[in-house]
CSV table of N, CA and C in Angstrom, one decimal:
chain,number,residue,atom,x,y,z
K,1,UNK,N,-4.7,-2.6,11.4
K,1,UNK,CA,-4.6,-1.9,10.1
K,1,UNK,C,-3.2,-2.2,9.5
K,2,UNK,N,-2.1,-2.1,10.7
K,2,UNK,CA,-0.7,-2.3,9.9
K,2,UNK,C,-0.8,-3.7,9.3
K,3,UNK,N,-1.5,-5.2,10.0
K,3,UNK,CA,-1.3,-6.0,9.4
K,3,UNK,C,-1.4,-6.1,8.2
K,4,UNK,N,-2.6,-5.4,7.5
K,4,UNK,CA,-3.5,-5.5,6.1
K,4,UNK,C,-2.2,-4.9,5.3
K,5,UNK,N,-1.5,-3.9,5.7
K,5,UNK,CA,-0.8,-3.5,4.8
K,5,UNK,C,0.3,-4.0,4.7
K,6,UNK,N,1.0,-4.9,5.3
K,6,UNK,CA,1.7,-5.5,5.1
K,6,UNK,C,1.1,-6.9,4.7
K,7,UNK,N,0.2,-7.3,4.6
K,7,UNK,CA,-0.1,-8.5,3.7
K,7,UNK,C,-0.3,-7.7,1.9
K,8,UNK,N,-0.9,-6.6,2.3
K,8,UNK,CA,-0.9,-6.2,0.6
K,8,UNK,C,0.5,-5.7,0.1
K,9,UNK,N,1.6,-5.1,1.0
K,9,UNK,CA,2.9,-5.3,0.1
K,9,UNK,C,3.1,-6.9,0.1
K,10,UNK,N,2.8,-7.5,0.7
K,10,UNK,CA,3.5,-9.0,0.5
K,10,UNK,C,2.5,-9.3,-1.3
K,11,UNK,N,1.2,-9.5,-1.6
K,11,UNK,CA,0.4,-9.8,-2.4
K,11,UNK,C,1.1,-8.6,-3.7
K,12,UNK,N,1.1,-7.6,-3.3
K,12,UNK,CA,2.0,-7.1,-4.8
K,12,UNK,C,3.2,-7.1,-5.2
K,13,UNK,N,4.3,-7.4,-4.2
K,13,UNK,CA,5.1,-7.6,-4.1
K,13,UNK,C,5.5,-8.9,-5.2
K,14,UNK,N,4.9,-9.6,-4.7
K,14,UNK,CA,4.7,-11.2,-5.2
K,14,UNK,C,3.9,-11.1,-6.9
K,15,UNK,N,3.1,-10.2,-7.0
K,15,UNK,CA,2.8,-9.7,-8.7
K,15,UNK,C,3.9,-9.1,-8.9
K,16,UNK,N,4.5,-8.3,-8.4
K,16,UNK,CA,5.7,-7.7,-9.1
K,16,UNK,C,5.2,-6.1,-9.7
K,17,UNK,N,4.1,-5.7,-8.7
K,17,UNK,CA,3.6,-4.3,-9.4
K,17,UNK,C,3.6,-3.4,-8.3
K,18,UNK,N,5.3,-3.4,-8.5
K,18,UNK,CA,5.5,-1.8,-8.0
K,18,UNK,C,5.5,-0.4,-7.9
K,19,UNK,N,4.8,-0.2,-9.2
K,19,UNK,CA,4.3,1.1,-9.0
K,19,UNK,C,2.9,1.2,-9.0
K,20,UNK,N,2.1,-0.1,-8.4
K,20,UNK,CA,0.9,0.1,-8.1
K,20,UNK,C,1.0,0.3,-6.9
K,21,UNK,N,2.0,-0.5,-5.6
K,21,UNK,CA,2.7,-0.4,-4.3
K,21,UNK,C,2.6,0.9,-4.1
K,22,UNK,N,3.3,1.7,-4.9
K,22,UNK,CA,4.2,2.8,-4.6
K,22,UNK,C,3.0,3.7,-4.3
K,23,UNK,N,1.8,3.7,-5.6
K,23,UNK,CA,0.8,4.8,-5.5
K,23,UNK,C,0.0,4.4,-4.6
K,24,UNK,N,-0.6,3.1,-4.1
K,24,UNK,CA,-1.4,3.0,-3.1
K,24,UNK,C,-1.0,3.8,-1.9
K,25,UNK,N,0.5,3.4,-1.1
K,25,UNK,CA,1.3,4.0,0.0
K,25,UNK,C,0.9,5.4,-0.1
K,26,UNK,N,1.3,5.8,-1.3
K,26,UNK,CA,1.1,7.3,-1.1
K,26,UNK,C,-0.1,7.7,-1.1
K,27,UNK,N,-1.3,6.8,-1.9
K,27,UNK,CA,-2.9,7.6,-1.1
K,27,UNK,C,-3.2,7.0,-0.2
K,28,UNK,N,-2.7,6.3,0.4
K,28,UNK,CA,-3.1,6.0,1.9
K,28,UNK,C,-2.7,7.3,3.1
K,29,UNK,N,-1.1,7.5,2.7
K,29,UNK,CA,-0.9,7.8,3.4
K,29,UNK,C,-1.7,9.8,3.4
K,30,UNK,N,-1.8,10.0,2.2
K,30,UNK,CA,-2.7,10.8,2.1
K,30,UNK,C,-4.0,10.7,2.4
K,31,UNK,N,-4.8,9.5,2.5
K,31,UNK,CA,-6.1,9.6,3.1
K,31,UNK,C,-5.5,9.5,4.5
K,32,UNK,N,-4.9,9.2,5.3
K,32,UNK,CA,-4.7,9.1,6.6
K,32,UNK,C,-4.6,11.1,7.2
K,33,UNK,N,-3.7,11.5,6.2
K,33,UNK,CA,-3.7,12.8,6.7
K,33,UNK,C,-4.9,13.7,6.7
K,34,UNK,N,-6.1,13.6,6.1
K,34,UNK,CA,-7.0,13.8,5.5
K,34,UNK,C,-7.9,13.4,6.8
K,35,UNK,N,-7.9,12.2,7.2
K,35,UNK,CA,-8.6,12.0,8.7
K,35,UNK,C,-8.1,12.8,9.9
């Protein structure tokens, strides 16, 4: 799982859309708590 997520900061990163980064992280890490 950690790998995916560091290839998807690498793929947005690389668009340059960081406050798409920003909000994914934080509903992840909200669906995580949620499980």
């Amino acid at each position: 799982m950690s790998g995916w997520i560091v290839y998807e900061i690498a793929v947005r990163s690389a668009s340059g859309n960081i406050r798409g980064l920003i909000s994914d992280s934080i509903n992840l890490t909200l669906q995580q708590r949620n499980q």
